mmCIF file of C-alpha atoms and ligand atoms in Angstrom:
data_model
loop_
_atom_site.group_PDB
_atom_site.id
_atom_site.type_symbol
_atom_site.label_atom_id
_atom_site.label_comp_id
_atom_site.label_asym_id
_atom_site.label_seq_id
_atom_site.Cartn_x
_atom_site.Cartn_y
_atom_site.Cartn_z
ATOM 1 C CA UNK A 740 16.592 -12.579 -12.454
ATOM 2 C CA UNK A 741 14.883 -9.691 -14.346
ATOM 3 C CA UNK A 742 15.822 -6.513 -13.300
ATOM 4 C CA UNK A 743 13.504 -3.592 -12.390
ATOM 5 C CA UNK A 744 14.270 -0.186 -12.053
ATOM 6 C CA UNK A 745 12.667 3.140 -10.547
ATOM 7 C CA UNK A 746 14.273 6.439 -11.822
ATOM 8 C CA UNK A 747 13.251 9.412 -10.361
ATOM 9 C CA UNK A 748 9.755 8.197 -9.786
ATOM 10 C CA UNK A 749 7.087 10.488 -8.205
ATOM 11 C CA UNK A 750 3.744 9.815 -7.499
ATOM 12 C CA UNK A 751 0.760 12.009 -6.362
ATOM 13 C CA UNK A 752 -2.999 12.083 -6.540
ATOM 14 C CA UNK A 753 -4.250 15.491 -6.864
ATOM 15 C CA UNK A 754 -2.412 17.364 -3.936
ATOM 16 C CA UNK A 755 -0.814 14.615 -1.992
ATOM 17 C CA UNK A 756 2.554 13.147 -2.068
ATOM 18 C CA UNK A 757 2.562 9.017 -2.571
ATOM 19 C CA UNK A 758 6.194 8.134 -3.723
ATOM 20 C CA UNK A 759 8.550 10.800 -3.902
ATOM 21 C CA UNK A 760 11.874 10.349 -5.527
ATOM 22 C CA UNK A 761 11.837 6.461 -5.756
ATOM 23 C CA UNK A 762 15.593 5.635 -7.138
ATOM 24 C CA UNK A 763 15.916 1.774 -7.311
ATOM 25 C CA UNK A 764 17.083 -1.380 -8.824
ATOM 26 C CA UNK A 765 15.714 -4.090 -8.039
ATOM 27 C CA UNK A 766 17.499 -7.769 -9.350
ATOM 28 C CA UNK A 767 17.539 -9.893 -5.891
ATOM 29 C CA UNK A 768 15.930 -12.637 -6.316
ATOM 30 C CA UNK A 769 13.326 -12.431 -2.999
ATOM 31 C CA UNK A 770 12.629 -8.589 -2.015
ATOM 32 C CA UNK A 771 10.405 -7.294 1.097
ATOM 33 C CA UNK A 772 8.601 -3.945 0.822
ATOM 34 C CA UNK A 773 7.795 -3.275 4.618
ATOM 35 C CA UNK A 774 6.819 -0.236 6.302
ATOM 36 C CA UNK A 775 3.658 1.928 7.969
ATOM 37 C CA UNK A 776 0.307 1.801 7.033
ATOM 38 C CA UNK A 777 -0.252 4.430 4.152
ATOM 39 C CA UNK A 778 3.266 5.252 3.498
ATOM 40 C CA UNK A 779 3.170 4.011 0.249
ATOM 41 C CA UNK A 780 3.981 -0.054 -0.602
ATOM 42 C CA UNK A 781 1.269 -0.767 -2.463
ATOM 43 C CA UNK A 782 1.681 1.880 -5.040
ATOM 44 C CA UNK A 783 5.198 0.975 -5.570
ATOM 45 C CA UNK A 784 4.674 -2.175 -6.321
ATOM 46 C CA UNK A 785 1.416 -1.012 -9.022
ATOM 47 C CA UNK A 786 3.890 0.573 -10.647
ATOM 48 C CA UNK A 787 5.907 -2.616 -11.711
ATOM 49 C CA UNK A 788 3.274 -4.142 -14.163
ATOM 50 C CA UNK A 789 0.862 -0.514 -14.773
ATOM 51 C CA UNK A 790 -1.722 -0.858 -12.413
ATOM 52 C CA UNK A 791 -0.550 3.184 -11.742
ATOM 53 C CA UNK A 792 1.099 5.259 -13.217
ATOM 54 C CA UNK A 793 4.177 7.550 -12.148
ATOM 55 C CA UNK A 794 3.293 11.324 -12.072
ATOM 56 C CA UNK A 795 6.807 11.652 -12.990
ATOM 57 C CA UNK A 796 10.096 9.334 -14.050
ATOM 58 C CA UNK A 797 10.242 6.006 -15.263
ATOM 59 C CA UNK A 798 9.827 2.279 -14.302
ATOM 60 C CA UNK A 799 11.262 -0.366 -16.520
ATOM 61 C CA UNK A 800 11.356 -4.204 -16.081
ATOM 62 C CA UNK A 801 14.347 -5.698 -18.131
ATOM 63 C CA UNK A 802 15.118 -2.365 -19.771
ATOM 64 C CA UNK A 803 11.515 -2.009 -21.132
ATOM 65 C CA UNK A 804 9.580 0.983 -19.824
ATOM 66 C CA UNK A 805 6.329 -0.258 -18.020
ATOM 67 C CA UNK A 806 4.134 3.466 -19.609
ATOM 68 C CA UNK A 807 4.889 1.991 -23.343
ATOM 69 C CA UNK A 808 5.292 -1.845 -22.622
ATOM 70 C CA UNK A 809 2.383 -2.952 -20.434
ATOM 71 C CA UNK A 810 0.854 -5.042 -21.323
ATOM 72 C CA UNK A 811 4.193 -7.150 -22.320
ATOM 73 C CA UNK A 812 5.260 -6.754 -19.227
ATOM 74 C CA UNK A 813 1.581 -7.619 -17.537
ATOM 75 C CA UNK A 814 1.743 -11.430 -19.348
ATOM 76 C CA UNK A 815 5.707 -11.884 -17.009
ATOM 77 C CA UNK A 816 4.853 -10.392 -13.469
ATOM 78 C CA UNK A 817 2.256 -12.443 -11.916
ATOM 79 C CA UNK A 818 0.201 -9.594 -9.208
ATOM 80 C CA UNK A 819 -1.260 -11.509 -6.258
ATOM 81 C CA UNK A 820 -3.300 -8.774 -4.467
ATOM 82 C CA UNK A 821 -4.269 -8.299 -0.780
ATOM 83 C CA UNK A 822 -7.891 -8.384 -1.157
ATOM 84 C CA UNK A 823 -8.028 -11.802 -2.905
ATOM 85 C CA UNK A 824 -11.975 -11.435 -3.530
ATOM 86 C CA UNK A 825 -11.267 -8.615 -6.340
ATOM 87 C CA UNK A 826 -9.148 -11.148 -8.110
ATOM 88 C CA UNK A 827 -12.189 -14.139 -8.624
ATOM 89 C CA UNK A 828 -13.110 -13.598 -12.127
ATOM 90 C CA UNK A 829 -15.048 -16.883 -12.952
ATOM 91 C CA UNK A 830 -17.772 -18.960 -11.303
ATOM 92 C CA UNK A 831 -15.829 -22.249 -9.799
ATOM 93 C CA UNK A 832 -12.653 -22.248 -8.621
ATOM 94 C CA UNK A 833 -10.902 -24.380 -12.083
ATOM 95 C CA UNK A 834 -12.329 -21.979 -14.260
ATOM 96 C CA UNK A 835 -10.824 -18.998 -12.479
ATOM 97 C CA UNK A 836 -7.192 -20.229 -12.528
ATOM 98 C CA UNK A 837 -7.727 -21.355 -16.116
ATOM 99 C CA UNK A 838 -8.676 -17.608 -17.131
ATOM 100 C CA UNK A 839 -5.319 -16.680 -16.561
ATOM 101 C CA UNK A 840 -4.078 -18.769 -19.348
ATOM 102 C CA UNK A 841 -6.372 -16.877 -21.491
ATOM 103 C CA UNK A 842 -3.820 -14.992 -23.161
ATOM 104 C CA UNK A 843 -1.832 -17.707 -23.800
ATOM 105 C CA UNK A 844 -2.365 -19.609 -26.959
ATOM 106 C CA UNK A 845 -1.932 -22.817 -25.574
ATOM 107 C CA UNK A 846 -3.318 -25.922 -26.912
ATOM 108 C CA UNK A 847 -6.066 -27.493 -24.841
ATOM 109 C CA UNK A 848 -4.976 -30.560 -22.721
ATOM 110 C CA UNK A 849 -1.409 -28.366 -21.585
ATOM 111 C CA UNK A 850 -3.547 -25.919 -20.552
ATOM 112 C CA UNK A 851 -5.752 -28.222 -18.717
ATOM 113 C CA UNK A 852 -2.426 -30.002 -17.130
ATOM 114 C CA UNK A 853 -1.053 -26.559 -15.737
ATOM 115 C CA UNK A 854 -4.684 -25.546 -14.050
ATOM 116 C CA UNK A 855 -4.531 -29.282 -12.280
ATOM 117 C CA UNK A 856 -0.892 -28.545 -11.354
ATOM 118 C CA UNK A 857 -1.667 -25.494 -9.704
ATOM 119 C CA UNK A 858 -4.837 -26.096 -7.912
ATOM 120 C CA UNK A 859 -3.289 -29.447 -7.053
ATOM 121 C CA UNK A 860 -0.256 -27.615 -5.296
ATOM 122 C CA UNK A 861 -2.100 -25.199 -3.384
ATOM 123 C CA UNK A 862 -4.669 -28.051 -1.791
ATOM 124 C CA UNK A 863 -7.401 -26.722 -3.910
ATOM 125 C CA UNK A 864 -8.450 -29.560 -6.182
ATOM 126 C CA UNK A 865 -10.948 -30.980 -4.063
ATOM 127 C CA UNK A 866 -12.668 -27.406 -4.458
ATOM 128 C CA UNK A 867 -12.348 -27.324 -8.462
ATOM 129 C CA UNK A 868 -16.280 -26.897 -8.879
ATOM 130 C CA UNK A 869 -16.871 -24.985 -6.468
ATOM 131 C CA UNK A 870 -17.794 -21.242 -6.360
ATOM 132 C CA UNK A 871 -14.814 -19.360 -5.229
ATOM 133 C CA UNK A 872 -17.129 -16.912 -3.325
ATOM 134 C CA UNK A 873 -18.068 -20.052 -1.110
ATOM 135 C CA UNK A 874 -14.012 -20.733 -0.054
ATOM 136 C CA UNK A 875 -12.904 -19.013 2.830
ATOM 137 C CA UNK A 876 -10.387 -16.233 3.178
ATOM 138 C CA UNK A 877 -7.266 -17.923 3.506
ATOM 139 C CA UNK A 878 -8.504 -20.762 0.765
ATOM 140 C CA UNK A 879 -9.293 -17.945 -1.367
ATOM 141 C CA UNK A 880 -5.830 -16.389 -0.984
ATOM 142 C CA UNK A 881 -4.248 -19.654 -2.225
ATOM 143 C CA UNK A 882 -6.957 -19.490 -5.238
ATOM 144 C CA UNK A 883 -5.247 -16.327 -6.158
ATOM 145 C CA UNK A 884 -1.238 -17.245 -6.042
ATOM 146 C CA UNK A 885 -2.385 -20.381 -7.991
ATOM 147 C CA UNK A 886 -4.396 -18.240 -10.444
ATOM 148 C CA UNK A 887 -0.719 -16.348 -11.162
ATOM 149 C CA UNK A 888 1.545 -19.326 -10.544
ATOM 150 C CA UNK A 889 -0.583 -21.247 -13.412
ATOM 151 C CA UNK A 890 0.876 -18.871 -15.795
ATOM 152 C CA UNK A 891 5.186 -19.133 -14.790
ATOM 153 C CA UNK A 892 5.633 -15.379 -14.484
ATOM 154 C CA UNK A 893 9.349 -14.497 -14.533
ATOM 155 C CA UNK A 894 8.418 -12.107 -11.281
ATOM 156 C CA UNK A 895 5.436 -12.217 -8.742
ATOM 157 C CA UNK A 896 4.130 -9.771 -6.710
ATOM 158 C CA UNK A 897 2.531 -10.657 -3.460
ATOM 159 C CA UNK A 898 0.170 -7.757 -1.707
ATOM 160 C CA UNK A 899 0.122 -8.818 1.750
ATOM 161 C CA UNK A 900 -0.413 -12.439 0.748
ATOM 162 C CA UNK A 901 -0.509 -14.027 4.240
ATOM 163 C CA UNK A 902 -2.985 -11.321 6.070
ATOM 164 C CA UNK A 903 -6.008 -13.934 6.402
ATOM 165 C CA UNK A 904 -4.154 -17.432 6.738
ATOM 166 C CA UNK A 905 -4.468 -19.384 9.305
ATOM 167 C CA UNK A 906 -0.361 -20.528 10.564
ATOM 168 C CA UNK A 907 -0.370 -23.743 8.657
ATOM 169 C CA UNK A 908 -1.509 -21.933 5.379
ATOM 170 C CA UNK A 909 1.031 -19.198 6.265
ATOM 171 C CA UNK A 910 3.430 -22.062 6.582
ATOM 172 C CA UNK A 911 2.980 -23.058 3.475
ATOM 173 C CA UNK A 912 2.910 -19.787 1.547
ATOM 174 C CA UNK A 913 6.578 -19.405 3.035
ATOM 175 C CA UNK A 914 7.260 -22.741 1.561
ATOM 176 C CA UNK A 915 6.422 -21.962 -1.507
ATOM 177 C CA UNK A 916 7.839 -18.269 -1.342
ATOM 178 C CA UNK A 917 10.999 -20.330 -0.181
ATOM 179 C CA UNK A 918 10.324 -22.726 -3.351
ATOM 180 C CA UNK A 919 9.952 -20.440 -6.167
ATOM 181 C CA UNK A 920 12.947 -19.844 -8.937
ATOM 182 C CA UNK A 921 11.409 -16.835 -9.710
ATOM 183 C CA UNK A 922 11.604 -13.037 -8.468
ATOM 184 C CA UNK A 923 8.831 -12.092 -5.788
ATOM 185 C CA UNK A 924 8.451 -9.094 -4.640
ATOM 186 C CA UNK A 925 6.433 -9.329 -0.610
ATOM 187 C CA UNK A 926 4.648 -6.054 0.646
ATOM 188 C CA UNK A 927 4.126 -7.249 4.049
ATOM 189 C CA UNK A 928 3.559 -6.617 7.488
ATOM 190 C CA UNK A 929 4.233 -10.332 8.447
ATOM 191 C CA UNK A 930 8.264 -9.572 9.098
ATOM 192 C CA UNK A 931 8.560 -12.976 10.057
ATOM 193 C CA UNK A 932 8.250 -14.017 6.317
ATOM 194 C CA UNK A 933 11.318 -11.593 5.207
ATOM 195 C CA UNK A 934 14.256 -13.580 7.332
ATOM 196 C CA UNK A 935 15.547 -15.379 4.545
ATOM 197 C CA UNK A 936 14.662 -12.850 1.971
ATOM 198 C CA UNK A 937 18.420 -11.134 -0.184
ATOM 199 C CA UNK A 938 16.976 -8.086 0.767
ATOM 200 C CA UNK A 939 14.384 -5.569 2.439
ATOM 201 C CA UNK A 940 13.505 -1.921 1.437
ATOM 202 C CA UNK A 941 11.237 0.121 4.275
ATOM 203 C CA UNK A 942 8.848 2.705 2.707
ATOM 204 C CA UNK A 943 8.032 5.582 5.277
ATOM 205 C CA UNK A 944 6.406 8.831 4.687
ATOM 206 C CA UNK A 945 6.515 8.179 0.806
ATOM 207 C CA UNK A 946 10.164 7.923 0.597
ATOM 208 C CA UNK A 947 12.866 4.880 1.147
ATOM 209 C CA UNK A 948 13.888 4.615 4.732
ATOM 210 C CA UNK A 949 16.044 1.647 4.653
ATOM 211 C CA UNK A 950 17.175 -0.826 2.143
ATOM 212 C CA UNK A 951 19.627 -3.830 3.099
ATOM 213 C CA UNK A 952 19.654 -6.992 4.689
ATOM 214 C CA UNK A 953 16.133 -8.269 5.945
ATOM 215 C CA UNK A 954 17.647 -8.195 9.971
ATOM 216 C CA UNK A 955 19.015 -4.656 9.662
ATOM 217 C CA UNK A 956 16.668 -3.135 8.022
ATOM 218 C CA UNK A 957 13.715 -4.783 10.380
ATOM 219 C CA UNK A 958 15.932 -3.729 12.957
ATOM 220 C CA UNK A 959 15.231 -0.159 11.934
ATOM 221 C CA UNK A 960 11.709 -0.306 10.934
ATOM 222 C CA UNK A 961 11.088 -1.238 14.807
ATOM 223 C CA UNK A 962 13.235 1.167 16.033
ATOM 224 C CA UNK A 963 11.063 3.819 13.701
ATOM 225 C CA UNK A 964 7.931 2.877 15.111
ATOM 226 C CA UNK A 965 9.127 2.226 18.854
ATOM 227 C CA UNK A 966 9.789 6.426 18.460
ATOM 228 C CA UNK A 967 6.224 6.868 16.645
ATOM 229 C CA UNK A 968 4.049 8.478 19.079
ATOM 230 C CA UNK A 969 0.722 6.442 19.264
HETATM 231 N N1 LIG B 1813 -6.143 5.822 -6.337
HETATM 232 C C1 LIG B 1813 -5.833 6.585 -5.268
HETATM 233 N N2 LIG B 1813 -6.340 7.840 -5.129
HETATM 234 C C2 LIG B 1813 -6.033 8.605 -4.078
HETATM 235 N N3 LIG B 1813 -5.191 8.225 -3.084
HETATM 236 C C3 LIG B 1813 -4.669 7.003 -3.168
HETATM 237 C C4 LIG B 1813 -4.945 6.104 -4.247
HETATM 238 N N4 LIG B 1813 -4.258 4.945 -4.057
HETATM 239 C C5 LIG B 1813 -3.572 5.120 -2.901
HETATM 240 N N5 LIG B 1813 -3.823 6.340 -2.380
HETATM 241 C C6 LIG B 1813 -3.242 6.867 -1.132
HETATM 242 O O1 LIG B 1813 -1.845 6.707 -1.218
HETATM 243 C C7 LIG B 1813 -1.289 6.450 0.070
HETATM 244 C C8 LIG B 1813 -0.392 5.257 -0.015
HETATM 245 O O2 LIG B 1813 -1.190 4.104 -0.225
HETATM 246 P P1 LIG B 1813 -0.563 2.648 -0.346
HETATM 247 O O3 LIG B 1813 -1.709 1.700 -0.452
HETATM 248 O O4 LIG B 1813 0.468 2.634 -1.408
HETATM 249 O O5 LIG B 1813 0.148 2.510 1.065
HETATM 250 P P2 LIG B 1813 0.722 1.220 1.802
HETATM 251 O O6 LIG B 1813 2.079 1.591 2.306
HETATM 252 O O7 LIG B 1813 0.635 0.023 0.938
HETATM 253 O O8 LIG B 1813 -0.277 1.104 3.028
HETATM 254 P P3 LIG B 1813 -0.826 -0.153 3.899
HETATM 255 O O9 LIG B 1813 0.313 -0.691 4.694
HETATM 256 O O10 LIG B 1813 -1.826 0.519 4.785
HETATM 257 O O11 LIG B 1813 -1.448 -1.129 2.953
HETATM 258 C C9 LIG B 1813 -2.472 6.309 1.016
HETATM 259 O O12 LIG B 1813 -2.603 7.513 1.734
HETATM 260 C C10 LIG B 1813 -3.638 6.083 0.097
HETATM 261 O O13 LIG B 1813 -4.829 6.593 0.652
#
């Protein structure tokens, strides 16, 4: 598995806090980020392949510092984000996991045999032509876990990738979760996903909370908000 790491990592927009002192390292193969709603998940995770930048400290993925090597890094850790709309990038659904490949000098009919291979596991093939405006929310978040499974990352990162399925595409995006050889990394709110995971980290109030195994440390994330005041 590769391994990531977060050393001293702080991160703040103008006054505010995000992530203070993030210390990790991160080689399980399946990892849950869970915690409260603005406490910080999604810009730990950014940090991983560049989409932000630490205000201070250092994120590497296999040793190789994400500030100097991103774009490196960007072509082996697939993103899948939570608003799966910002990720369509083409007109018709093919053509939008095929961009992926862009950056992959591959020759023509092994690219075309990895875009059917995708949209054929995620039920999409019927839908190759079609505008991926037109699919609905859940269809469009298996659009965007095909668009980075199409290109083999060595880690994915899933954004709340289950928020708009319906239970039998949730099923399924378990399944697959369950499937994968490589390294994901789940932000989630959708606990139920984590039970099998090697291990769960809780973000509150920009800092880790908990870190362990996924029944512990869900354990304590209810206990946390059970003493919230509403
Ligand atoms: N580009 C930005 N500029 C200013 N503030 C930002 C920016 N990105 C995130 N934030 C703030 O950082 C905080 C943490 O956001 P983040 O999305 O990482 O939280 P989260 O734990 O993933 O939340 P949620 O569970 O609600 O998705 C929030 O208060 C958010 O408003």
């Amino acid at each position: 598995m590769p391994k990531v790491t977060f050393s001293q990592v702080q991160v703040r927009y103008d006054e505010s806090l995000i992530l203070d002192n993030i210390n990790l390292c991160l080689s399980e193969h399946r990892i849950g980020i869970i915690g409260s709603n603005g406490g910080g998940k999604s810009t730990l995770t950014r940090l991983i392949n560049g989409l932000e930048e630490p205000t201070s400290g250092t994120v590497t993925v296999d040793g190789r510092d994400v500030a100097t090597h991103g774009k490196e890094i960007r072509q082996q850790v697939g993103f899948v984000f939570s608003d799966a709309e910002n990720q369509i990038v083409m007109p018709n659904v093919r053509d939008d996991v095929a961009f992926s490949l862009r950056r992959f000098k591959l020759p023509k009919p092994e690219r075309e045999a990895r875009v059917d291979a995708a949209l054929a596991r995620f039920g999409l093939t019927d839908l190759a032509q079609q505008s991926p405006h037109t699919l609905s929310g859940g269809q469009k978040q298996l659009l965007a876990l095909a668009a980075v499974l199409v290109i083999d990352p060595v880690l994915i990162i899933a954004d709340e990738p289950t928020t708009l399925l319906d239970l039998r595409n949730r099923d399924r995006i378990q399944r697959e979760f369950a499937a994968l050889d490589q390294q994901l990394i789940v932000v989630t709110h959708d606990l139920g996903i984590l039970s099998d995971f090697d291990r769960v980290i809780c973000i509150d109030n920009h800092r880790i909370a908990a870190d362990g195994q996924p029944a512990e440390v869900i354990a304590f994330y209810r206990d946390l908000m059970a003493q919230r005041p509403l």
